[in-house]
Amino acid sequence: MSMATHNSAMGCMLTAILYVYVVSVAVSGRVLPLHPYLNGDEKPISNIFDTSNYGILQLNNGLARTPQMGWNSWNFFACDINETVIKETADALISTGLAKLGYIYVNIDDCWSDLVRDSKGQLVPDSKTFPSGINYLADYVHSKGLKLGIYSDAGAFTCQVRPGSLFHESDDAERFASWGVDYLKYDNCFNLGIEPEKRYPPMRDALNATGRSIFYSICEWGVHDPALWAGKVGNSWRTTDDIKDSWARSITSYVGLTLIVLIMTTIADLNDKWAAYAGPGGWNVGNGGMTYQEYRAHFSIWALMKAPLLIGCDVRNMTAETFEILSNEEVISVNQDPLGVQGRKVYAYGPNGCYQVWAGPLSGQRLAVILWNRCSKTGSITAKWSALGLESSISVSIRDLWKHEYISQDSVGSFSAGVDAHACEMYILTPLTETQPAS
């Protein structure tokens, strides 16, 4: 879980965790379809995006066809949660229109349960903060057309020292299913030194056995490179340590553990190397938070990397700037594009490589491109066709996803833009044909 909290409405972080959807018994044996690039349905616009590992690991359970979207309680509320907060958050997702944009998961993080199991060994909600029970909350959230998520841990205890689910997988999975839970974030604290490859599959099997489709989120912190094994266990998995709402790396001592807390830029770099393993059915991700320009860059990079978009702020009290970022439909469409190829860093130059070009292919032979300035001063960044893997003679229209306008009708060879420090600009490049002029 992220250890960062932020008390301002602008501090609206996207939680950095990779989630996994659990396959039901009825569909667990399905063969995952080939990626559109591999079955000939879609011709790649660029030859530099590796999808060779797609389909090798991912589950095919009807979930995670695109990255999940929603809200998670931890980054803003930490343990200060209760059923009123959860209900009001669900209401806010509806009233703000965020739910219509795809933010449908309302995920309760740690501290929802009592400090001990009941006399029958069952998990029970904290009677002071969740007096009506989780089933009541699930019914309430479902009545809004949303889905409810819950939290547990693949260890003896959760990170906040509530009962963990290690060796209780079957009972807890049945409990979650009986409550109507749609999503499980499964953390990595107090794991008794048992390898994650052994601790996470039992919960997958237990959730599977319930017959209910439950989104299974593996929060393993990237300890054992989960991109290499977690796809057979779930549909998304966390590739990194926790993040701090800052532009600096720090180390935090927490409940007897030493946690490396990473900045958003570092998480982006770490996640970049696993791009070939992401695709429909399984997704990589990270967390983040900062100034307005840094938040906007964070949202853009997360969308390009096909990270789950999980809001980490109090959506009941958002600023106009926060809502503007979270509700950008053009950026969200990149994240939710059905082609499902994770974007990556394709070129970097300047001092310490701080002028960066990130890109990822989209359906319809389009290409999403981000010019990201990680320098401390404003600069001009150029994306050359050679870096993007495009033929030098191809002509494209260029649409700015933050200005919501075309900045070029017919570009060839390269394009440039001035980018503020710690900011980014995001575009979609569409190849032009005689029958498809830019509009």
Short mmCIF file of C-alpha atoms in Angstrom, two decimals:
data_model
loop_
_atom_site.label_atom_id
_atom_site.label_comp_id
_atom_site.label_asym_id
_atom_site.label_seq_id
_atom_site.Cartn_x
_atom_site.Cartn_y
_atom_site.Cartn_z
CA MET A 1 0.00 0.00 0.00
CA SER A 2 1.11 3.55 -0.42
CA MET A 3 2.30 5.19 2.78
CA ALA A 4 1.68 8.69 1.39
CA THR A 5 -1.23 10.83 2.44
CA HIS A 6 -2.17 14.32 1.30
CA ASN A 7 -4.47 16.70 3.08
CA SER A 8 -5.28 19.13 0.26
CA ALA A 9 -7.96 18.62 -2.36
CA MET A 10 -5.28 19.01 -5.02
CA GLY A 11 -3.45 15.99 -3.60
CA CYS A 12 -5.36 13.57 -5.78
CA MET A 13 -2.98 10.70 -6.31
CA LEU A 14 -3.51 7.67 -8.46
CA THR A 15 -2.68 4.62 -6.37
CA ALA A 16 0.23 2.62 -7.71
CA ILE A 17 -0.78 -0.96 -7.57
CA LEU A 18 -1.26 -3.66 -10.16
CA TYR A 19 -4.53 -5.46 -9.91
CA VAL A 20 -5.58 -8.94 -10.88
CA TYR A 21 -8.95 -10.19 -12.01
CA VAL A 22 -9.85 -13.69 -10.83
CA VAL A 23 -11.20 -16.17 -13.30
CA SER A 24 -14.34 -18.08 -12.38
CA VAL A 25 -14.41 -21.86 -12.51
CA ALA A 26 -16.60 -21.78 -15.59
CA VAL A 27 -14.13 -19.81 -17.67
CA SER A 28 -10.77 -20.72 -16.18
CA GLY A 29 -9.93 -23.06 -19.04
CA ARG A 30 -10.48 -20.61 -21.89
CA VAL A 31 -7.64 -19.95 -24.28
CA LEU A 32 -6.59 -16.31 -24.33
CA PRO A 33 -7.11 -14.81 -27.80
CA LEU A 34 -4.10 -13.64 -29.76
CA HIS A 35 -3.20 -9.98 -29.63
CA PRO A 36 -4.59 -8.09 -32.68
CA TYR A 37 -1.00 -7.63 -33.87
CA LEU A 38 -0.46 -11.38 -33.87
CA ASN A 39 -3.68 -12.56 -35.51
CA GLY A 40 -3.57 -10.01 -38.32
CA ASP A 41 -6.61 -7.99 -37.21
CA GLU A 42 -4.52 -4.87 -36.70
CA LYS A 43 -1.37 -3.78 -38.52
CA PRO A 44 1.06 -1.99 -36.19
CA ILE A 45 1.81 1.63 -37.03
CA SER A 46 5.26 1.23 -35.49
CA ASN A 47 7.68 -1.68 -35.27
CA ILE A 48 9.23 -0.80 -31.90
CA PHE A 49 6.52 -1.93 -29.49
CA ASP A 50 7.13 -5.48 -28.26
CA THR A 51 3.99 -7.55 -27.62
CA SER A 52 5.83 -10.88 -27.80
CA ASN A 53 5.02 -11.81 -24.22
CA TYR A 54 1.33 -10.92 -24.45
CA GLY A 55 -0.85 -14.00 -24.04
CA ILE A 56 1.88 -16.04 -22.40
CA LEU A 57 0.74 -15.34 -18.85
CA GLN A 58 -2.56 -13.50 -18.68
CA LEU A 59 -5.78 -14.93 -17.40
CA ASN A 60 -8.84 -14.93 -19.63
CA ASN A 61 -11.70 -14.48 -17.21
CA GLY A 62 -13.66 -11.77 -18.97
CA LEU A 63 -12.19 -9.06 -16.72
CA ALA A 64 -9.34 -6.55 -17.22
CA ARG A 65 -9.87 -6.24 -20.95
CA THR A 66 -8.80 -2.65 -20.27
CA PRO A 67 -7.18 -1.26 -17.09
CA GLN A 68 -9.54 -0.87 -14.15
CA MET A 69 -10.71 2.56 -13.01
CA GLY A 70 -12.09 3.71 -9.67
CA TRP A 71 -11.10 4.98 -6.23
CA ASN A 72 -9.04 3.66 -3.32
CA SER A 73 -9.29 4.91 0.26
CA TRP A 74 -5.70 4.66 1.48
CA ASN A 75 -3.75 7.62 0.09
CA PHE A 76 -6.05 10.25 1.55
CA PHE A 77 -7.86 8.57 4.44
CA ALA A 78 -5.42 5.85 5.56
CA CYS A 79 -7.12 4.22 8.58
CA ASP A 80 -9.59 7.07 9.10
CA ILE A 81 -12.35 5.34 7.14
CA ASN A 82 -15.94 4.44 7.89
CA GLU A 83 -19.09 3.45 6.06
CA THR A 84 -20.22 7.06 5.71
CA VAL A 85 -17.04 7.96 3.82
CA ILE A 86 -17.51 5.00 1.51
CA LYS A 87 -21.17 5.82 0.80
CA GLU A 88 -20.44 9.50 0.23
CA THR A 89 -17.57 8.60 -2.08
CA ALA A 90 -19.87 6.41 -4.15
CA ASP A 91 -22.36 9.28 -4.28
CA ALA A 92 -19.61 11.68 -5.36
CA LEU A 93 -18.44 9.42 -8.19
CA ILE A 94 -21.99 9.56 -9.52
CA SER A 95 -22.71 13.26 -8.93
CA THR A 96 -19.41 14.44 -10.45
CA GLY A 97 -19.86 12.30 -13.54
CA LEU A 98 -16.65 10.37 -12.89
CA ALA A 99 -18.54 7.07 -12.81
CA LYS A 100 -19.80 7.68 -16.35
CA LEU A 101 -16.18 8.10 -17.43
CA GLY A 102 -15.34 4.62 -16.10
CA TYR A 103 -14.40 5.16 -12.44
CA ILE A 104 -16.61 2.39 -11.11
CA TYR A 105 -14.62 0.64 -8.35
CA VAL A 106 -15.03 1.91 -4.78
CA ASN A 107 -12.18 0.19 -2.97
CA ILE A 108 -11.87 0.03 0.82
CA ASP A 109 -8.24 -0.37 1.87
CA ASP A 110 -6.77 -1.47 5.23
CA CYS A 111 -8.46 -0.94 8.64
CA TRP A 112 -11.99 -2.00 7.73
CA SER A 113 -11.87 -5.16 9.86
CA ASP A 114 -11.85 -5.78 13.57
CA LEU A 115 -8.47 -6.34 15.25
CA VAL A 116 -9.17 -10.06 15.67
CA ARG A 117 -11.26 -12.75 14.03
CA ASP A 118 -14.50 -13.84 15.67
CA SER A 119 -14.94 -17.04 17.71
CA LYS A 120 -15.49 -19.00 14.48
CA GLY A 121 -12.27 -17.72 12.94
CA GLN A 122 -14.06 -15.41 10.52
CA LEU A 123 -13.14 -11.88 9.47
CA VAL A 124 -15.60 -9.31 10.80
CA PRO A 125 -15.94 -5.58 10.07
CA ASP A 126 -14.99 -3.07 12.75
CA SER A 127 -18.30 -2.57 14.56
CA LYS A 128 -17.56 1.09 15.34
CA THR A 129 -16.67 2.24 11.81
CA PHE A 130 -18.69 -0.22 9.74
CA PRO A 131 -21.67 -1.01 11.99
CA SER A 132 -23.98 -1.93 9.09
CA GLY A 133 -21.53 -4.46 7.67
CA ILE A 134 -19.81 -4.89 4.34
CA ASN A 135 -22.79 -6.59 2.72
CA TYR A 136 -24.84 -3.43 3.37
CA LEU A 137 -22.15 -1.30 1.73
CA ALA A 138 -21.95 -3.62 -1.26
CA ASP A 139 -25.71 -3.35 -1.75
CA TYR A 140 -25.48 0.44 -1.50
CA VAL A 141 -22.62 0.70 -3.98
CA HIS A 142 -24.26 -1.75 -6.38
CA SER A 143 -27.48 0.29 -6.26
CA LYS A 144 -25.46 3.13 -7.79
CA GLY A 145 -24.20 0.92 -10.61
CA LEU A 146 -20.73 0.77 -9.04
CA LYS A 147 -18.56 -2.06 -7.67
CA LEU A 148 -17.15 -2.55 -4.17
CA GLY A 149 -13.57 -3.50 -3.42
CA ILE A 150 -12.02 -4.70 -0.17
CA TYR A 151 -8.53 -5.31 1.23
CA SER A 152 -6.63 -8.18 2.79
CA ASP A 153 -3.06 -9.42 3.04
CA ALA A 154 -1.11 -12.49 1.96
CA GLY A 155 0.43 -12.58 5.41
CA ALA A 156 -0.40 -13.24 9.04
CA PHE A 157 -1.51 -9.62 9.45
CA THR A 158 -2.33 -6.67 7.25
CA CYS A 159 0.07 -3.72 7.15
CA GLN A 160 -2.00 -2.08 9.92
CA VAL A 161 -1.89 -5.29 11.97
CA ARG A 162 -5.43 -6.49 11.32
CA PRO A 163 -5.97 -10.22 10.59
CA GLY A 164 -4.34 -11.34 7.34
CA SER A 165 -5.65 -14.06 5.04
CA LEU A 166 -2.58 -16.30 4.84
CA PHE A 167 -3.79 -19.88 5.56
CA HIS A 168 -7.39 -18.53 5.74
CA GLU A 169 -7.85 -18.11 2.00
CA SER A 170 -10.91 -20.33 1.52
CA ASP A 171 -12.86 -18.93 4.47
CA ASP A 172 -12.04 -15.33 3.59
CA ALA A 173 -12.80 -15.71 -0.10
CA GLU A 174 -16.19 -17.22 0.74
CA ARG A 175 -16.79 -14.36 3.15
CA PHE A 176 -15.97 -11.73 0.52
CA ALA A 177 -18.15 -13.42 -2.07
CA SER A 178 -21.08 -13.73 0.35
CA TRP A 179 -20.84 -10.01 1.04
CA GLY A 180 -21.00 -9.19 -2.68
CA VAL A 181 -17.44 -7.92 -2.98
CA ASP A 182 -16.22 -7.30 -6.54
CA TYR A 183 -12.54 -6.54 -5.99
CA LEU A 184 -9.77 -7.69 -3.64
CA LYS A 185 -6.50 -5.84 -3.07
CA TYR A 186 -4.09 -8.37 -1.57
CA ASP A 187 -1.06 -6.88 0.21
CA ASN A 188 2.35 -8.26 1.23
CA CYS A 189 2.99 -7.40 4.91
CA PHE A 190 3.91 -9.90 7.65
CA ASN A 191 4.43 -12.61 5.02
CA LEU A 192 6.46 -14.95 7.27
CA GLY A 193 9.25 -15.05 4.69
CA ILE A 194 7.22 -17.26 2.34
CA GLU A 195 7.85 -16.52 -1.34
CA PRO A 196 5.05 -14.59 -3.04
CA GLU A 197 4.84 -17.18 -5.81
CA LYS A 198 3.58 -19.57 -3.12
CA ARG A 199 1.39 -17.15 -1.12
CA TYR A 200 -0.68 -15.50 -3.87
CA PRO A 201 -2.04 -18.46 -5.90
CA PRO A 202 -4.06 -19.96 -3.00
CA MET A 203 -6.24 -16.85 -2.82
CA ARG A 204 -6.72 -16.95 -6.59
CA ASP A 205 -7.93 -20.55 -6.28
CA ALA A 206 -10.14 -19.71 -3.30
CA LEU A 207 -11.77 -16.76 -5.08
CA ASN A 208 -12.18 -18.93 -8.14
CA ALA A 209 -13.98 -21.56 -6.13
CA THR A 210 -16.62 -19.09 -4.94
CA GLY A 211 -18.05 -18.79 -8.45
CA ARG A 212 -18.16 -15.00 -8.12
CA SER A 213 -16.09 -12.80 -10.45
CA ILE A 214 -13.82 -10.84 -8.15
CA PHE A 215 -11.05 -8.53 -9.27
CA TYR A 216 -7.89 -9.88 -7.64
CA SER A 217 -5.26 -7.17 -7.09
CA ILE A 218 -1.77 -8.43 -6.33
CA CYS A 219 0.07 -5.85 -4.24
CA GLU A 220 3.42 -7.63 -3.97
CA TRP A 221 5.51 -4.41 -4.25
CA GLY A 222 7.53 -5.77 -7.18
CA VAL A 223 9.73 -7.84 -4.86
CA HIS A 224 9.96 -10.91 -7.11
CA ASP A 225 9.34 -9.23 -10.49
CA PRO A 226 5.64 -10.17 -10.59
CA ALA A 227 5.38 -9.32 -14.30
CA LEU A 228 7.21 -12.62 -14.86
CA TRP A 229 4.80 -14.82 -12.88
CA ALA A 230 1.72 -12.97 -11.60
CA GLY A 231 -0.17 -13.05 -14.89
CA LYS A 232 -1.13 -16.66 -14.22
CA VAL A 233 -2.38 -15.61 -10.81
CA GLY A 234 -4.25 -12.42 -11.62
CA ASN A 235 -4.90 -9.70 -14.15
CA SER A 236 -2.78 -6.87 -12.77
CA TRP A 237 0.12 -6.69 -10.41
CA ARG A 238 2.12 -4.02 -8.68
CA THR A 239 5.63 -3.65 -10.09
CA THR A 240 7.19 -1.21 -7.58
CA ASP A 241 7.57 -0.11 -3.99
CA ASP A 242 5.32 2.53 -2.43
CA ILE A 243 5.20 6.11 -3.66
CA LYS A 244 5.48 9.42 -1.83
CA ASP A 245 3.60 12.58 -2.83
CA SER A 246 6.91 14.29 -3.59
CA TRP A 247 9.64 14.77 -6.21
CA ALA A 248 12.22 12.93 -4.02
CA ARG A 249 12.97 9.38 -2.91
CA SER A 250 12.77 8.54 0.77
CA ILE A 251 12.98 5.59 3.15
CA THR A 252 10.30 5.13 5.81
CA SER A 253 10.28 2.91 8.90
CA TYR A 254 6.79 1.48 9.35
CA VAL A 255 5.41 -1.20 11.69
CA GLY A 256 8.76 -2.89 11.98
CA LEU A 257 9.38 -2.71 8.24
CA THR A 258 11.65 -0.53 6.16
CA LEU A 259 9.73 0.69 3.13
CA ILE A 260 11.41 2.35 0.17
CA VAL A 261 9.04 5.09 -0.94
CA LEU A 262 9.46 6.06 -4.59
CA ILE A 263 8.65 9.18 -6.56
CA MET A 264 6.33 8.99 -9.55
CA THR A 265 9.16 9.43 -12.07
CA THR A 266 11.11 6.51 -10.64
CA ILE A 267 8.02 4.29 -10.72
CA ALA A 268 7.47 5.19 -14.37
CA ASP A 269 11.04 4.14 -15.18
CA LEU A 270 10.74 0.88 -13.25
CA ASN A 271 7.41 0.02 -14.87
CA ASP A 272 8.74 0.84 -18.34
CA LYS A 273 10.83 -2.32 -18.55
CA TRP A 274 7.77 -4.56 -18.12
CA ALA A 275 5.81 -3.09 -21.02
CA ALA A 276 6.02 -6.26 -23.12
CA TYR A 277 4.17 -8.25 -20.44
CA ALA A 278 1.08 -6.04 -20.29
CA GLY A 279 -2.01 -6.55 -22.40
CA PRO A 280 -5.74 -7.29 -22.15
CA GLY A 281 -6.18 -9.54 -19.13
CA GLY A 282 -3.08 -8.35 -17.27
CA TRP A 283 -1.72 -4.92 -16.43
CA ASN A 284 1.34 -3.31 -14.84
CA VAL A 285 0.99 -0.14 -12.61
CA GLY A 286 2.35 2.53 -10.13
CA ASN A 287 1.06 5.67 -7.59
CA GLY A 288 1.79 9.55 -7.52
CA GLY A 289 1.10 13.21 -6.58
CA MET A 290 2.64 16.78 -6.80
CA THR A 291 2.03 20.24 -8.39
CA TYR A 292 -0.67 20.80 -11.01
CA GLN A 293 1.75 20.26 -13.91
CA GLU A 294 3.28 17.24 -12.17
CA TYR A 295 -0.16 15.75 -11.47
CA ARG A 296 -1.09 16.24 -15.12
CA ALA A 297 2.14 14.56 -16.22
CA HIS A 298 1.45 11.74 -13.77
CA PHE A 299 -2.04 11.15 -15.15
CA SER A 300 -0.75 11.26 -18.75
CA ILE A 301 2.10 8.81 -18.16
CA TRP A 302 -0.14 6.43 -16.18
CA ALA A 303 -2.70 6.49 -18.99
CA LEU A 304 -0.06 5.75 -21.62
CA MET A 305 1.41 2.90 -19.54
CA LYS A 306 -2.06 1.34 -19.27
CA ALA A 307 -1.95 1.61 -15.50
CA PRO A 308 -5.19 1.14 -13.57
CA LEU A 309 -6.58 4.63 -12.90
CA LEU A 310 -7.46 4.53 -9.21
CA ILE A 311 -8.12 7.91 -7.63
CA GLY A 312 -6.41 8.43 -4.27
CA CYS A 313 -7.96 11.72 -3.05
CA ASP A 314 -11.21 12.77 -1.39
CA VAL A 315 -13.49 12.96 -4.43
CA ARG A 316 -16.13 14.67 -2.29
CA ASN A 317 -13.95 17.79 -2.15
CA MET A 318 -12.02 18.08 -5.41
CA THR A 319 -10.68 21.32 -6.85
CA ALA A 320 -11.64 22.29 -10.39
CA GLU A 321 -8.05 21.56 -11.48
CA THR A 322 -8.16 18.07 -9.99
CA PHE A 323 -11.45 17.31 -11.72
CA GLU A 324 -10.10 18.68 -15.00
CA ILE A 325 -7.23 16.21 -14.88
CA LEU A 326 -9.24 13.17 -13.80
CA SER A 327 -12.05 13.79 -16.27
CA ASN A 328 -10.00 14.28 -19.47
CA GLU A 329 -11.85 11.86 -21.73
CA GLU A 330 -9.22 11.98 -24.46
CA VAL A 331 -6.46 10.91 -22.07
CA ILE A 332 -8.72 8.26 -20.52
CA SER A 333 -9.42 6.90 -24.02
CA VAL A 334 -5.70 6.22 -24.44
CA ASN A 335 -5.69 4.24 -21.21
CA GLN A 336 -8.81 2.32 -22.19
CA ASP A 337 -7.89 1.73 -25.85
CA PRO A 338 -8.86 -1.83 -26.83
CA LEU A 339 -5.53 -2.54 -28.54
CA GLY A 340 -4.02 -2.86 -25.07
CA VAL A 341 -0.33 -2.22 -25.73
CA GLN A 342 1.53 -0.52 -22.88
CA GLY A 343 3.38 2.62 -23.94
CA ARG A 344 7.02 3.13 -23.04
CA LYS A 345 9.95 5.52 -23.14
CA VAL A 346 11.37 5.51 -26.68
CA TYR A 347 13.94 8.32 -26.56
CA ALA A 348 15.69 10.59 -24.06
CA TYR A 349 18.28 13.32 -24.43
CA GLY A 350 19.52 16.48 -22.72
CA PRO A 351 20.98 16.74 -19.19
CA ASN A 352 20.74 13.28 -17.61
CA GLY A 353 18.20 12.32 -20.28
CA CYS A 354 15.57 14.65 -18.82
CA TYR A 355 13.97 15.51 -22.19
CA GLN A 356 11.94 12.38 -22.88
CA VAL A 357 9.67 10.98 -25.57
CA TRP A 358 7.20 8.27 -24.52
CA ALA A 359 4.87 6.56 -26.97
CA GLY A 360 2.43 3.71 -27.39
CA PRO A 361 0.33 2.36 -30.30
CA LEU A 362 -3.45 2.65 -30.33
CA SER A 363 -6.19 0.99 -32.34
CA GLY A 364 -6.78 2.36 -35.83
CA GLN A 365 -3.03 2.58 -36.51
CA ARG A 366 -2.79 5.64 -34.28
CA LEU A 367 0.07 6.49 -31.94
CA ALA A 368 -0.07 8.21 -28.53
CA VAL A 369 2.98 10.36 -27.83
CA ILE A 370 4.06 12.19 -24.67
CA LEU A 371 6.80 14.82 -24.56
CA TRP A 372 7.92 14.82 -20.90
CA ASN A 373 10.25 17.42 -19.44
CA ARG A 374 11.88 16.05 -16.30
CA CYS A 375 14.39 18.92 -16.26
CA SER A 376 14.15 21.86 -13.85
CA LYS A 377 13.71 24.43 -16.65
CA THR A 378 11.33 24.86 -19.59
CA GLY A 379 12.65 23.33 -22.80
CA SER A 380 11.74 22.29 -26.33
CA ILE A 381 11.38 18.55 -26.92
CA THR A 382 11.42 16.94 -30.36
CA ALA A 383 9.91 13.59 -31.33
CA LYS A 384 11.53 12.22 -34.48
CA TRP A 385 9.77 9.63 -36.60
CA SER A 386 12.82 7.35 -36.30
CA ALA A 387 12.47 7.32 -32.49
CA LEU A 388 8.76 6.55 -32.81
CA GLY A 389 9.42 3.69 -35.23
CA LEU A 390 7.55 5.46 -38.04
CA GLU A 391 8.55 5.48 -41.69
CA SER A 392 10.28 8.76 -42.47
CA SER A 393 7.79 9.65 -45.22
CA ILE A 394 4.58 9.02 -43.27
CA SER A 395 2.31 12.04 -42.84
CA VAL A 396 0.22 12.39 -39.69
CA SER A 397 -2.26 14.71 -38.05
CA ILE A 398 -1.38 15.65 -34.47
CA ARG A 399 -4.06 16.22 -31.82
CA ASP A 400 -3.21 17.79 -28.46
CA LEU A 401 -5.13 15.87 -25.77
CA TRP A 402 -4.92 18.63 -23.16
CA LYS A 403 -5.78 21.53 -25.46
CA HIS A 404 -8.38 19.36 -27.22
CA GLU A 405 -7.38 20.61 -30.65
CA TYR A 406 -5.32 19.65 -33.70
CA ILE A 407 -1.96 21.39 -33.71
CA SER A 408 -0.97 20.01 -37.11
CA GLN A 409 -2.87 18.70 -40.11
CA ASP A 410 0.07 17.25 -42.02
CA SER A 411 3.38 16.61 -40.19
CA VAL A 412 6.26 14.61 -41.64
CA GLY A 413 9.55 13.54 -40.07
CA SER A 414 9.26 15.07 -36.60
CA PHE A 415 7.43 17.55 -34.41
CA SER A 416 8.46 19.70 -31.43
CA ALA A 417 6.84 21.52 -28.54
CA GLY A 418 7.90 23.71 -25.66
CA VAL A 419 7.28 21.92 -22.36
CA ASP A 420 7.38 23.45 -18.88
CA ALA A 421 9.62 21.97 -16.19
CA HIS A 422 8.19 18.76 -14.67
CA ALA A 423 5.33 18.90 -17.17
CA CYS A 424 4.33 16.97 -20.25
CA GLU A 425 2.32 17.41 -23.44
CA MET A 426 0.28 14.52 -24.82
CA TYR A 427 -0.77 13.87 -28.41
CA ILE A 428 -2.35 11.35 -30.75
CA LEU A 429 -0.74 10.94 -34.17
CA THR A 430 -3.05 9.62 -36.88
CA PRO A 431 -1.63 8.63 -40.29
CA LEU A 432 -3.23 10.48 -43.18
CA THR A 433 -4.56 8.81 -46.31
CA GLU A 434 -6.23 10.14 -49.41
CA THR A 435 -9.60 9.07 -48.02
CA GLN A 436 -8.95 10.23 -44.44
CA PRO A 437 -7.83 13.86 -44.19
CA ALA A 438 -7.29 15.42 -40.81
CA SER A 439 -10.33 17.22 -39.40
#
